XYZ file of C-alpha atoms in Angstrom:
764
model
C -8.023 21.129 -15.453
C -5.475 19.512 -17.732
C -2.378 21.493 -18.582
C -0.799 20.656 -21.912
C 2.702 19.281 -21.838
C 3.942 22.436 -23.564
C 2.426 24.568 -20.809
C 3.858 22.251 -18.169
C 7.342 22.476 -19.693
C 6.989 26.241 -19.914
C 6.520 26.306 -16.152
C 8.750 23.424 -15.032
C 11.003 22.735 -18.024
C 14.102 23.996 -16.254
C 13.750 21.270 -13.618
C 11.769 18.499 -15.308
C 13.228 15.755 -17.453
C 17.008 16.211 -16.928
C 17.619 18.801 -19.673
C 21.396 18.711 -19.113
C 21.808 14.937 -18.852
C 22.996 12.575 -21.630
C 19.557 10.954 -21.642
C 16.246 12.688 -20.915
C 13.370 11.130 -19.002
C 11.271 10.399 -22.115
C 14.116 8.527 -23.801
C 14.872 6.729 -20.541
C 11.282 5.563 -20.159
C 11.121 4.376 -23.764
C 14.358 2.377 -23.643
C 14.873 1.358 -20.005
C 11.346 1.049 -18.582
C 9.350 -0.482 -21.430
C 7.457 -2.615 -18.909
C 5.722 0.516 -17.576
C 3.729 1.056 -20.757
C 0.082 1.626 -19.898
C 0.635 2.098 -16.176
C 1.575 4.856 -13.774
C 3.802 3.644 -10.948
C 3.488 6.132 -8.078
C 4.907 4.323 -5.047
C 8.574 5.272 -5.235
C 8.624 6.058 -1.510
C 7.795 2.397 -0.985
C 10.204 1.074 -3.611
C 11.554 2.753 -6.701
C 12.076 0.788 -9.913
C 15.174 -0.758 -11.445
C 15.978 -0.024 -15.066
C 16.324 -2.683 -17.728
C 19.808 -1.430 -18.628
C 20.799 -1.644 -14.968
C 19.669 -5.266 -14.747
C 21.376 -6.142 -18.024
C 24.619 -4.746 -16.586
C 24.133 -6.793 -13.406
C 23.529 -9.969 -15.406
C 26.542 -9.326 -17.612
C 28.699 -8.692 -14.533
C 27.641 -11.897 -12.776
C 27.961 -14.035 -15.893
C 31.382 -12.615 -16.780
C 33.084 -12.724 -13.380
C 33.649 -15.201 -10.564
C 33.056 -13.819 -7.067
C 34.051 -16.024 -4.138
C 33.263 -15.791 -0.429
C 35.170 -12.755 0.908
C 36.063 -14.726 4.085
C 38.823 -16.486 2.169
C 42.073 -15.742 0.364
C 41.547 -17.253 -3.095
C 41.748 -15.068 -6.182
C 37.961 -14.991 -6.552
C 37.569 -14.185 -2.850
C 40.115 -11.389 -3.029
C 38.314 -9.992 -6.074
C 35.128 -9.934 -4.000
C 36.884 -8.215 -1.090
C 38.220 -5.517 -3.409
C 34.753 -5.033 -4.892
C 33.172 -4.732 -1.408
C 35.786 -2.160 -0.378
C 35.068 -0.146 -3.512
C 31.320 -0.362 -2.803
C 31.810 0.970 0.733
C 33.695 3.968 -0.650
C 31.001 4.553 -3.270
C 28.296 4.601 -0.584
C 30.313 7.039 1.537
C 30.840 9.231 -1.516
C 27.076 9.287 -2.114
C 26.602 10.830 1.325
C 29.709 13.020 0.932
C 31.235 11.305 3.966
C 35.004 11.158 4.339
C 36.380 7.581 4.621
C 38.689 8.924 7.316
C 35.714 9.900 9.497
C 32.980 7.410 8.550
C 32.589 3.699 7.963
C 29.976 1.848 5.889
C 28.461 -1.274 7.448
C 26.285 -3.340 5.124
C 23.017 -4.660 6.573
C 19.889 -6.331 5.207
C 18.166 -2.942 5.020
C 17.499 0.328 6.819
C 15.376 -1.463 9.427
C 18.217 -3.855 10.242
C 20.564 -0.879 10.554
C 18.191 0.856 12.988
C 17.854 -2.347 14.976
C 21.635 -2.682 15.103
C 21.982 0.786 16.613
C 19.135 0.135 19.058
C 20.485 -3.159 20.368
C 24.133 -2.034 20.559
C 23.566 1.414 22.087
C 24.596 1.786 25.780
C 21.138 2.494 27.238
C 20.745 3.128 30.963
C 18.151 4.461 33.422
C 19.668 7.898 32.855
C 18.881 7.790 29.172
C 15.803 9.361 27.666
C 14.677 8.376 24.176
C 12.727 11.091 22.378
C 10.988 10.739 19.021
C 8.579 12.791 16.968
C 5.077 11.655 16.183
C 5.919 11.268 12.475
C 8.364 8.392 12.783
C 8.264 4.999 11.118
C 7.620 1.883 13.205
C 11.192 0.777 12.546
C 12.346 3.853 14.448
C 9.690 3.604 17.159
C 10.812 0.033 17.759
C 14.106 1.292 19.190
C 12.168 2.385 22.271
C 11.821 -1.278 23.275
C 15.573 -1.428 23.836
C 15.486 1.870 25.731
C 12.544 0.900 27.948
C 13.989 -2.532 28.701
C 17.074 -0.845 30.153
C 15.019 1.534 32.295
C 15.344 4.573 30.043
C 12.617 7.187 29.739
C 10.846 7.594 26.406
C 9.301 10.840 25.163
C 7.158 11.623 22.133
C 7.371 15.186 20.808
C 6.191 17.507 18.077
C 8.793 19.676 16.363
C 7.930 22.870 14.509
C 10.415 25.043 12.671
C 9.577 28.622 13.621
C 12.400 30.559 11.966
C 14.321 30.448 8.719
C 17.642 28.762 9.371
C 19.201 30.558 6.437
C 18.574 33.907 8.113
C 19.090 33.035 11.772
C 22.533 31.534 12.126
C 23.375 30.913 15.745
C 19.830 31.349 17.015
C 18.758 29.107 19.878
C 15.025 29.336 19.173
C 14.628 28.093 15.616
C 12.518 25.104 16.658
C 9.512 24.764 18.897
C 9.530 21.385 20.649
C 6.365 20.217 22.418
C 6.215 17.073 24.506
C 3.433 14.571 23.861
C 3.975 11.798 26.381
C 6.442 10.477 28.926
C 6.821 6.696 29.145
C 8.772 4.615 31.612
C 8.648 0.877 32.139
C 8.868 -0.412 35.683
C 9.052 -4.003 36.818
C 5.551 -4.761 35.604
C 4.065 -1.518 34.292
C 4.598 0.872 31.418
C 3.347 4.267 32.579
C 2.346 7.240 30.445
C 2.503 10.890 31.502
C 0.685 12.802 28.779
C 1.009 16.506 28.113
C -0.790 18.429 25.399
C 1.503 20.125 22.929
C 1.003 22.341 19.926
C 1.016 20.497 16.603
C 2.966 21.326 13.485
C 1.777 20.230 10.055
C 4.935 19.250 8.158
C 3.955 16.087 6.304
C 5.698 15.995 2.940
C 7.829 19.026 3.741
C 11.587 19.133 4.155
C 13.334 21.108 6.869
C 16.916 22.200 6.585
C 19.494 19.728 7.852
C 21.055 22.652 9.682
C 19.237 21.205 12.680
C 22.014 18.607 12.813
C 24.592 21.340 13.285
C 22.554 23.026 15.994
C 22.247 19.770 17.908
C 25.919 18.938 17.577
C 26.804 22.432 18.760
C 24.416 22.198 21.718
C 22.156 25.017 20.547
C 18.872 23.112 20.889
C 17.590 23.861 24.428
C 16.501 20.364 25.467
C 16.892 18.692 28.830
C 20.193 17.085 29.618
C 20.585 13.308 29.526
C 18.191 13.016 26.607
C 17.921 10.752 23.627
C 15.754 12.504 21.059
C 14.316 11.576 17.716
C 13.358 14.374 15.330
C 11.588 14.178 12.006
C 13.081 16.600 9.516
C 10.723 15.358 6.832
C 7.964 12.982 7.737
C 8.553 11.170 4.467
C 12.316 11.631 4.439
C 14.458 12.143 7.520
C 14.398 11.118 11.154
C 16.993 11.970 13.758
C 18.036 10.226 16.928
C 19.897 12.339 19.457
C 21.504 11.362 22.718
C 23.140 13.578 25.273
C 25.786 11.384 26.879
C 26.529 12.871 30.242
C 29.940 11.376 30.691
C 31.066 12.444 27.193
C 29.148 15.728 27.089
C 27.968 15.509 23.489
C 24.998 14.679 21.293
C 24.763 11.667 19.023
C 22.638 12.057 15.891
C 21.059 9.329 13.745
C 19.357 10.116 10.433
C 16.888 7.626 8.991
C 17.419 8.475 5.325
C 15.650 5.446 3.851
C 13.197 7.514 1.819
C 15.012 10.815 1.523
C 18.305 9.558 0.175
C 16.725 8.702 -3.191
C 16.313 12.390 -4.048
C 18.346 14.325 -1.479
C 20.867 12.321 0.564
C 22.202 14.138 3.638
C 25.582 15.765 3.063
C 27.618 14.466 6.001
C 30.469 16.901 5.422
C 28.094 19.803 5.956
C 25.767 18.079 8.450
C 27.984 15.648 10.411
C 25.463 13.168 11.818
C 26.847 10.211 13.763
C 24.652 7.513 12.188
C 22.787 7.334 8.861
C 20.721 4.371 7.656
C 19.527 3.631 4.129
C 18.135 0.914 1.841
C 19.435 0.731 -1.719
C 16.213 -0.421 -3.378
C 14.758 2.948 -2.357
C 17.475 4.659 -4.424
C 17.633 2.629 -7.645
C 15.233 -0.301 -7.249
C 17.703 -3.172 -7.007
C 18.965 -4.985 -5.003
C 16.391 -5.516 -2.284
C 17.466 -6.909 1.073
C 20.545 -4.683 1.228
C 21.071 -1.509 3.213
C 23.786 0.273 5.102
C 24.619 1.922 8.390
C 26.945 4.884 7.891
C 28.636 5.437 11.235
C 31.121 8.031 12.442
C 34.293 6.496 13.859
C 33.892 7.917 17.360
C 30.201 6.952 17.424
C 31.075 3.394 16.421
C 33.158 3.048 19.581
C 29.971 3.420 21.658
C 28.241 0.427 20.107
C 28.578 -2.696 22.224
C 27.670 -5.830 20.299
C 27.106 -9.002 22.352
C 26.695 -11.689 19.719
C 29.631 -12.767 17.583
C 29.616 -14.870 14.435
C 31.730 -15.999 11.542
C 33.760 -13.127 10.157
C 33.444 -10.896 13.242
C 36.245 -12.298 15.415
C 40.028 -12.514 15.271
C 40.191 -15.609 17.490
C 37.995 -17.797 19.717
C 38.285 -21.016 21.719
C 35.385 -23.449 21.658
C 35.569 -24.937 25.176
C 36.523 -21.890 27.270
C 35.232 -18.329 27.455
C 37.786 -16.743 25.171
C 37.036 -14.541 22.160
C 38.798 -11.602 20.546
C 36.770 -9.442 18.197
C 38.261 -7.876 15.112
C 39.460 -4.291 15.193
C 37.712 -3.329 11.978
C 34.232 -2.009 12.905
C 32.707 -3.187 9.597
C 33.798 -6.745 10.323
C 32.617 -6.573 13.944
C 29.093 -5.452 13.039
C 28.555 -7.526 9.879
C 27.516 -11.000 11.034
C 28.309 -13.918 8.763
C 28.919 -13.712 5.046
C 27.657 -10.441 3.667
C 25.394 -10.336 0.608
C 28.386 -9.885 -1.667
C 26.626 -10.508 -4.983
C 24.046 -7.855 -4.153
C 26.854 -5.548 -3.085
C 28.497 -6.212 -6.459
C 25.366 -4.878 -8.179
C 25.426 -1.515 -6.379
C 27.832 0.086 -8.836
C 25.389 -0.511 -11.682
C 22.663 1.328 -9.779
C 24.923 4.201 -8.796
C 25.901 4.567 -12.459
C 22.377 5.861 -13.173
C 22.419 8.277 -10.242
C 25.819 9.638 -11.237
C 24.619 10.189 -14.815
C 21.539 12.145 -13.711
C 22.908 13.647 -10.426
C 20.908 13.735 -7.194
C 20.259 17.471 -7.463
C 18.630 16.981 -10.877
C 16.601 14.030 -9.561
C 15.396 16.158 -6.670
C 14.331 18.989 -8.990
C 12.682 16.578 -11.424
C 10.583 14.802 -8.792
C 9.752 18.050 -6.986
C 8.453 19.598 -10.212
C 6.032 16.707 -10.714
C 4.911 16.715 -7.078
C 4.390 20.481 -7.101
C 2.367 20.306 -10.317
C 0.149 17.479 -9.084
C -0.283 19.001 -5.624
C -1.453 22.318 -7.085
C -3.879 20.602 -9.465
C -5.282 18.483 -6.648
C -5.955 21.563 -4.544
C -7.925 23.044 -7.444
C -10.293 20.064 -7.667
C -13.804 20.919 -6.461
C -17.203 19.270 -6.599
C -20.111 21.013 -8.291
C -21.080 22.499 -4.911
C -17.549 23.971 -4.468
C -16.534 21.438 -1.799
C -12.823 20.593 -2.080
C -12.187 17.052 -3.293
C -8.668 16.620 -1.886
C -7.402 17.035 1.643
C -3.611 17.070 1.390
C -1.681 16.588 4.598
C 1.158 19.076 5.029
C -0.082 21.340 2.220
C -0.353 24.499 4.336
C 2.012 27.293 3.427
C 5.077 27.338 5.605
C 6.204 30.149 7.844
C 9.731 29.300 6.813
C 11.088 30.407 3.450
C 13.633 27.589 3.341
C 11.006 24.871 3.722
C 10.744 22.698 0.586
C 8.214 20.147 -0.551
C 9.376 16.616 -1.253
C 8.322 14.152 -3.987
C 5.541 12.655 -1.836
C 1.869 13.644 -1.553
C -0.327 12.131 1.158
C -4.041 12.821 0.979
C -7.633 11.706 1.394
C -10.641 12.434 -0.804
C -14.070 13.812 0.107
C -17.471 13.387 -1.482
C -19.618 16.394 -2.263
C -21.604 15.826 0.951
C -18.403 16.109 3.008
C -18.066 12.401 3.785
C -14.833 10.584 3.027
C -13.990 8.195 0.248
C -12.254 5.205 1.829
C -8.619 4.790 0.874
C -9.230 1.164 -0.108
C -11.892 2.331 -2.554
C -9.335 4.702 -4.060
C -6.741 1.931 -4.269
C -9.114 -0.548 -5.911
C -10.259 1.964 -8.505
C -6.675 3.073 -9.155
C -5.738 -0.496 -10.001
C -8.409 -0.500 -12.727
C -6.711 2.513 -14.279
C -3.251 0.971 -14.109
C -2.162 3.279 -11.292
C 0.048 1.897 -8.545
C -0.085 3.812 -5.267
C -0.015 3.091 -1.554
C -2.695 3.348 1.103
C -3.012 2.889 4.851
C -0.794 4.348 7.547
C 2.522 3.472 5.850
C 3.883 1.902 9.057
C 3.767 5.385 10.601
C 1.161 5.323 13.395
C 2.138 8.671 14.899
C 1.775 10.675 11.706
C -1.425 8.801 10.912
C -3.003 9.687 14.251
C -1.681 13.234 14.222
C -2.842 14.297 10.783
C -6.076 12.293 10.714
C -7.099 13.607 14.127
C -7.317 10.180 15.771
C -7.177 10.158 19.567
C -5.794 7.349 21.706
C -9.348 6.157 22.340
C -10.067 6.233 18.588
C -7.031 4.066 17.880
C -7.901 1.567 20.602
C -11.577 1.362 19.616
C -10.609 0.923 15.955
C -8.381 -1.994 16.918
C -11.109 -3.513 19.092
C -13.496 -3.151 16.138
C -11.163 -5.390 14.168
C -9.045 -2.834 12.305
C -5.427 -3.879 11.766
C -2.765 -2.885 9.262
C -3.504 -3.805 5.617
C -7.206 -4.577 6.114
C -10.229 -3.020 4.359
C -11.555 -1.032 7.341
C -10.736 2.358 5.855
C -13.585 4.368 7.430
C -14.671 3.848 11.043
C -17.187 6.126 12.763
C -16.968 8.544 9.860
C -13.190 9.020 10.120
C -10.474 7.685 7.808
C -8.183 5.141 9.442
C -5.432 5.868 6.927
C -4.654 7.843 3.793
C -3.537 7.589 0.172
C 0.062 8.284 -0.800
C 1.652 8.906 -4.171
C 5.356 9.520 -4.687
C 7.537 10.231 -7.695
C 10.869 8.719 -8.695
C 13.681 9.565 -11.061
C 11.916 7.941 -14.036
C 8.443 9.416 -13.340
C 6.967 11.469 -16.167
C 4.452 14.197 -16.896
C 2.272 11.477 -18.435
C 2.238 9.623 -15.096
C 1.078 12.797 -13.385
C -1.653 13.425 -15.959
C -2.878 9.837 -15.796
C -3.302 10.185 -12.039
C -5.048 13.568 -12.268
C -7.467 12.299 -14.923
C -8.224 9.336 -12.670
C -9.143 11.675 -9.806
C -11.250 13.846 -12.103
C -13.199 10.992 -13.662
C -13.664 8.860 -10.551
C -14.171 11.226 -7.622
C -15.247 14.681 -8.810
C -18.980 15.361 -8.952
C -19.692 17.700 -11.863
C -22.937 19.143 -13.227
C -23.859 17.551 -16.550
C -26.153 18.593 -19.397
C -29.215 16.323 -19.617
C -32.182 17.010 -21.909
C -31.450 20.718 -21.839
C -31.269 20.931 -18.047
C -28.261 21.072 -15.721
C -28.380 18.122 -13.334
C -25.897 16.756 -10.841
C -24.606 13.354 -11.951
C -24.847 11.889 -8.447
C -28.458 13.046 -8.068
C -29.706 11.203 -11.156
C -32.208 8.509 -10.261
C -31.280 5.600 -12.477
C -34.389 3.701 -11.369
C -37.708 4.255 -13.107
C -40.176 3.688 -10.277
C -42.939 3.026 -12.767
C -41.092 -0.104 -13.817
C -41.181 -1.592 -10.338
C -44.643 -3.050 -10.679
C -44.822 -6.756 -11.342
C -45.605 -7.288 -14.996
C -46.353 -10.463 -16.858
C -43.185 -10.520 -18.940
C -40.712 -10.631 -16.019
C -39.565 -14.223 -15.864
C -36.732 -16.463 -14.720
C -34.353 -16.823 -17.641
C -31.534 -18.938 -16.167
C -30.630 -20.993 -13.102
C -26.928 -21.548 -12.420
C -25.507 -23.735 -9.658
C -21.905 -23.422 -8.402
C -21.224 -26.575 -6.372
C -17.558 -25.681 -5.775
C -16.782 -22.103 -4.833
C -14.755 -20.218 -7.476
C -15.150 -22.990 -10.069
C -17.464 -22.864 -13.078
C -21.151 -23.399 -12.532
C -23.654 -25.284 -14.634
C -27.090 -24.364 -15.888
C -30.270 -26.252 -15.018
C -33.828 -26.129 -16.361
C -35.156 -26.691 -12.841
C -33.563 -27.030 -9.414
C -34.709 -27.723 -5.845
C -34.525 -25.249 -2.989
C -33.510 -26.198 0.511
C -32.702 -24.429 3.756
C -30.298 -21.656 2.791
C -31.224 -21.567 -0.888
C -30.381 -23.623 -3.964
C -29.474 -27.204 -3.117
C -25.728 -27.948 -3.256
C -24.856 -24.407 -4.322
C -21.364 -23.511 -3.039
C -21.375 -26.590 -0.798
C -17.726 -27.418 -1.462
C -14.488 -25.459 -1.115
C -11.102 -26.328 -2.547
C -8.265 -26.523 -0.064
C -4.593 -26.029 -0.871
C -1.798 -28.307 0.270
C -1.062 -25.892 3.104
C -4.636 -25.963 4.383
C -5.638 -22.598 2.905
C -8.959 -22.140 1.122
C -8.450 -21.530 -2.599
C -10.456 -18.868 -4.432
C -10.204 -17.145 -7.799
C -8.621 -14.158 -6.072
C -5.644 -16.366 -5.260
C -5.883 -18.818 -8.164
C -7.736 -17.290 -11.146
C -7.373 -20.561 -13.068
C -10.052 -22.101 -10.826
C -12.564 -20.473 -13.158
C -11.657 -22.975 -15.866
C -12.644 -26.003 -13.737
C -16.063 -27.305 -14.814
C -18.616 -28.809 -12.437
C -21.863 -30.729 -12.862
C -24.310 -32.398 -10.465
C -26.448 -35.355 -11.523
C -29.257 -35.539 -8.960
C -30.400 -38.974 -10.141
C -26.928 -40.485 -9.768
C -26.291 -38.482 -6.609
C -22.854 -37.404 -7.785
C -20.815 -34.259 -8.323
C -18.500 -34.327 -11.353
C -15.435 -32.068 -11.491
C -13.473 -31.700 -14.722
C -10.251 -29.803 -15.388
C -9.021 -28.836 -18.875
C -5.576 -30.123 -17.882
C -6.788 -33.658 -17.042
C -8.647 -36.287 -19.031
C -10.313 -38.013 -16.105
C -13.208 -36.573 -14.116
C -13.347 -36.421 -10.340
C -16.555 -37.888 -8.888
C -17.861 -36.983 -5.426
C -20.832 -38.683 -3.797
C -23.517 -36.254 -2.680
C -24.290 -38.561 0.236
C -20.943 -37.923 1.943
C -21.135 -36.021 5.215
C -20.750 -32.274 4.850
C -20.999 -31.482 8.543
C -17.389 -30.365 8.778
C -17.967 -27.883 5.956
C -21.216 -26.415 7.262
C -19.576 -23.445 8.988
C -17.880 -22.361 5.759
C -20.993 -23.078 3.688
C -23.112 -20.713 5.757
C -20.909 -17.825 4.697
C -22.008 -18.346 1.111
C -25.674 -19.059 1.854
C -27.034 -16.003 0.053
C -28.067 -16.273 -3.601
C -27.458 -13.659 -6.239
C -29.795 -12.426 -8.966
C -29.000 -10.083 -11.850
C -30.990 -8.414 -14.585
C -29.784 -9.359 -18.084
C -31.022 -6.077 -19.603
C -28.073 -4.364 -17.907
C -25.630 -6.416 -19.951
C -27.247 -5.236 -23.175
C -27.885 -1.611 -22.271
C -25.550 -0.415 -19.547
C -22.172 -1.612 -20.779
C -22.597 0.398 -23.943
C -21.870 3.517 -21.873
C -18.606 5.397 -21.842
C -16.139 6.202 -24.587
C -14.458 2.799 -24.880
C -12.562 2.317 -28.134
C -14.089 -1.113 -28.576
C -16.973 -2.900 -26.931
C -16.246 -5.842 -24.689
C -18.760 -8.679 -24.993
C -19.958 -9.507 -21.491
C -22.451 -12.209 -20.645
C -24.240 -12.863 -17.389
C -21.907 -15.694 -16.417
C -19.080 -13.202 -15.885
C -20.967 -12.079 -12.753
C -21.454 -15.627 -11.435
C -25.197 -15.250 -10.788
C -27.507 -17.948 -9.485
C -30.611 -16.490 -11.081
C -30.896 -14.362 -14.219
C -34.125 -12.394 -14.578
C -35.398 -11.182 -17.942
C -38.173 -8.804 -18.944
C -37.616 -5.875 -16.568
C -35.773 -2.607 -17.153
C -32.083 -2.190 -16.277
C -31.352 -1.618 -12.573
C -34.961 -2.348 -11.590
C -33.748 -4.970 -9.122
C -32.049 -2.222 -7.084
C -35.391 -1.255 -5.542
C -36.831 -4.718 -5.079
C -37.426 -5.585 -1.438
C -38.925 -9.002 -2.056
C -39.680 -11.218 -5.009
C -41.526 -14.449 -5.586
C -40.708 -16.986 -8.280
C -43.512 -19.487 -8.521
C -44.260 -20.479 -4.907
C -40.772 -19.589 -3.649
C -40.277 -16.194 -2.017
C -37.037 -14.310 -1.398
C -35.993 -11.219 0.560
C -33.449 -8.813 -0.910
C -30.333 -8.410 1.234
C -29.154 -5.421 -0.810
C -26.802 -4.877 -3.702
C -23.964 -7.226 -4.550
C -20.566 -5.559 -4.110
C -18.301 -6.276 -7.074
C -14.544 -6.731 -7.224
C -11.919 -7.473 -9.870
C -13.028 -11.084 -10.128
C -15.623 -10.069 -12.724
C -12.734 -8.883 -14.917
C -11.438 -12.429 -15.274
C -12.420 -13.877 -18.626
C -12.370 -17.653 -18.794
C -11.881 -18.827 -22.359
C -10.771 -22.317 -23.356
C -9.236 -22.876 -19.954
C -7.110 -19.712 -20.212
C -7.648 -16.839 -17.796
C -7.488 -13.476 -19.547
C -7.453 -10.364 -17.372
C -8.796 -6.932 -18.273
C -10.122 -3.890 -16.440
C -13.642 -4.374 -17.782
C -16.463 -4.534 -16.918
C -15.556 -3.353 -13.396
C -14.133 -0.050 -14.664
C -17.386 0.762 -16.451
C -19.438 -0.234 -13.429
C -17.215 1.890 -11.194
C -17.865 4.962 -13.331
C -21.513 5.165 -12.279
C -22.525 2.230 -10.066
C -20.569 3.192 -6.945
C -22.282 3.758 -3.638
C -20.343 4.538 -0.451
C -17.249 2.795 -1.697
C -19.021 -0.239 -3.140
C -19.447 -1.068 -6.817
C -22.907 -2.617 -6.969
C -24.540 -4.782 -9.588
C -27.233 -7.379 -8.938
C -28.805 -8.144 -5.573
C -28.347 -10.810 -2.930
C -31.425 -12.870 -2.041
C -32.293 -14.778 1.102
C -34.682 -17.706 0.643
C -37.650 -17.690 3.012
C -38.199 -21.261 4.196
C -41.805 -22.384 4.560
C -42.663 -25.028 7.161
C -45.406 -27.566 6.467
C -47.183 -30.269 8.416
C -47.312 -31.096 12.104
C -43.567 -31.784 12.231
C -42.818 -28.415 10.575
C -40.761 -29.918 7.792
C -39.327 -27.433 5.289
C -41.583 -27.460 2.253
C -39.919 -28.662 -0.914
C -39.863 -25.998 -3.582
C -38.384 -26.066 -7.077
C -37.368 -23.212 -9.346
C -37.943 -23.655 -13.052
C -36.736 -21.617 -16.017
C -39.613 -19.598 -17.476
C -41.458 -19.084 -14.179
C -43.029 -15.678 -13.614
C -41.177 -13.310 -11.283
C -43.230 -11.054 -9.021
C -41.082 -8.306 -7.429
C -42.217 -5.940 -4.701
C -40.683 -2.613 -3.693
C -42.544 -2.391 -0.375
């Protein structure tokens, strides 16, 4: 599968790596992105990365100059005003927008710019807001302003059906199909749904010539319409309004993602509004975006609120206010983020050195290479591993693929890998990607085949954004997305492809001279499931405080729910939140001990000399609800630690003991994995029922040593390579203690576990 770098350069060398620039991508990564060593950052659509040289320039600028509040006339304030003016011109230049025709309004981001247009636009009952299914929530949110003013809202699908380069002046280049018609009355929001044909354009880029066609009135839509079109589901969105009394269309392009590799040329495609966020272009600063607005379009925006810096004069005790004439000052409330604005020139310096056209070719070469390799991935039974959304060949010659790939993965039986499983495993390999619906519910539903009833039932089942419910009723609820940036490399692409190959592709393997499928290997020797005399209880570990260290005991009593006092206490933060090692890994260095004779719990921290003492007689009633969650006990087989972790081609072995897995009971004397098939087991007179395998997470990668928490990717990465089952990485089993009642009053019989007791497992 792997293509050598020489072969890759032979195919893509004309576009990859900035061959004509002063500094190539390999040199740039080595000198300006040293922090990326060992990782592959593939979420540039979410946020690209700042360079170390860029940040050094920003620091030098801020430590060498004095910038005052621009709402003043001092020398430092005037210097700031001049810098802000220069920054506005630099932003306009980036979009090839003439300062005579366009203005740059700084906002806190692209979302704030969209909101500004939505709240200032002159909506009425004659307006109709139309948007494509592929739009971001920040764009969909504009419909709230439209609906509140009585406007109609439409959702549509747009398909390019002809090549714009060969059909100048044609009125039928796009097929537009309506999805739904929404209108909000006094109390009701009604929906008129119509079925429309779907187009599959995710990750593809349509020509911005659509802007010209709209402005020239050559798109045959209804009159009195506001429409939102997605030119690239990961790049551009367009908002169009036919204003009856002015007889023209207004066009808004959401260029938040697209402007990093291919900003719209406003001289060629004269949109009325463009929004962007600068961290998407060069990583820093965050919290700063812009609204690029055409002069005549700016006159339509009616802003109600006024603030410092937006008015020429006001009187406090009567209704008198005069707004400024300058549209930038009218729309920019309060003091702008002038220090962040000062840093823009240092980011643009990188873009100007490389050029946007070279960045676009560089990122497209990587995306094309990875996309083609992903489509070639097959399981041993020839089932495709990757389903890439928007990967169908286009009818249109001018259609280009962007730097983003959105996909899901299938098992060899046709079922889906959950996107959260992919994300968790990727983190073990040092790969940063994004999963979910990317704040784009329309595209998610459209390409995943989720109906309205599916979406509602998923929500009622508890699924919300950013949770772990990645598969519901056999269907993905989201997808996986990777995206490339200007500093992405061939090595990043190869790291990702090797991750897919090693983690998700089922291949036939040679075993004792026979070809077997890796996933069909039975790792359990059924002959070892019989109870034998040498299976015994090796260790008992109690964890009184969840996420803190446990302590070993030679013997320990059982009570309702399991081991007495195990996970009875939780640590609570100052804000009321429950603390765990996932949030505070250092909890693993806190030592605990229970003295049953004294009736006390001792808690000791390596950072304090004194020990905390807690009486075991104190009421725990208020904690009982939380305690029940952790009522199951966990048992592991210590033979695994000796035998199984020797697998793989690791350069050096990592010593792993049982305590890394935080078990309650460690069993010795049986073969590795034998506990997987145990249904019940008895230890002495105490009997337990298996609740199934214990799902593992990155917490087992935390290594507590001398109070210091050292992180690594092992042993979870090794476990993940062959102990995965339906998205779970299993090791050890969970046990439920079977209480036994005695006497006329049915009192729970007192049972004790003792190290060395015989263990009698049963697989029936």
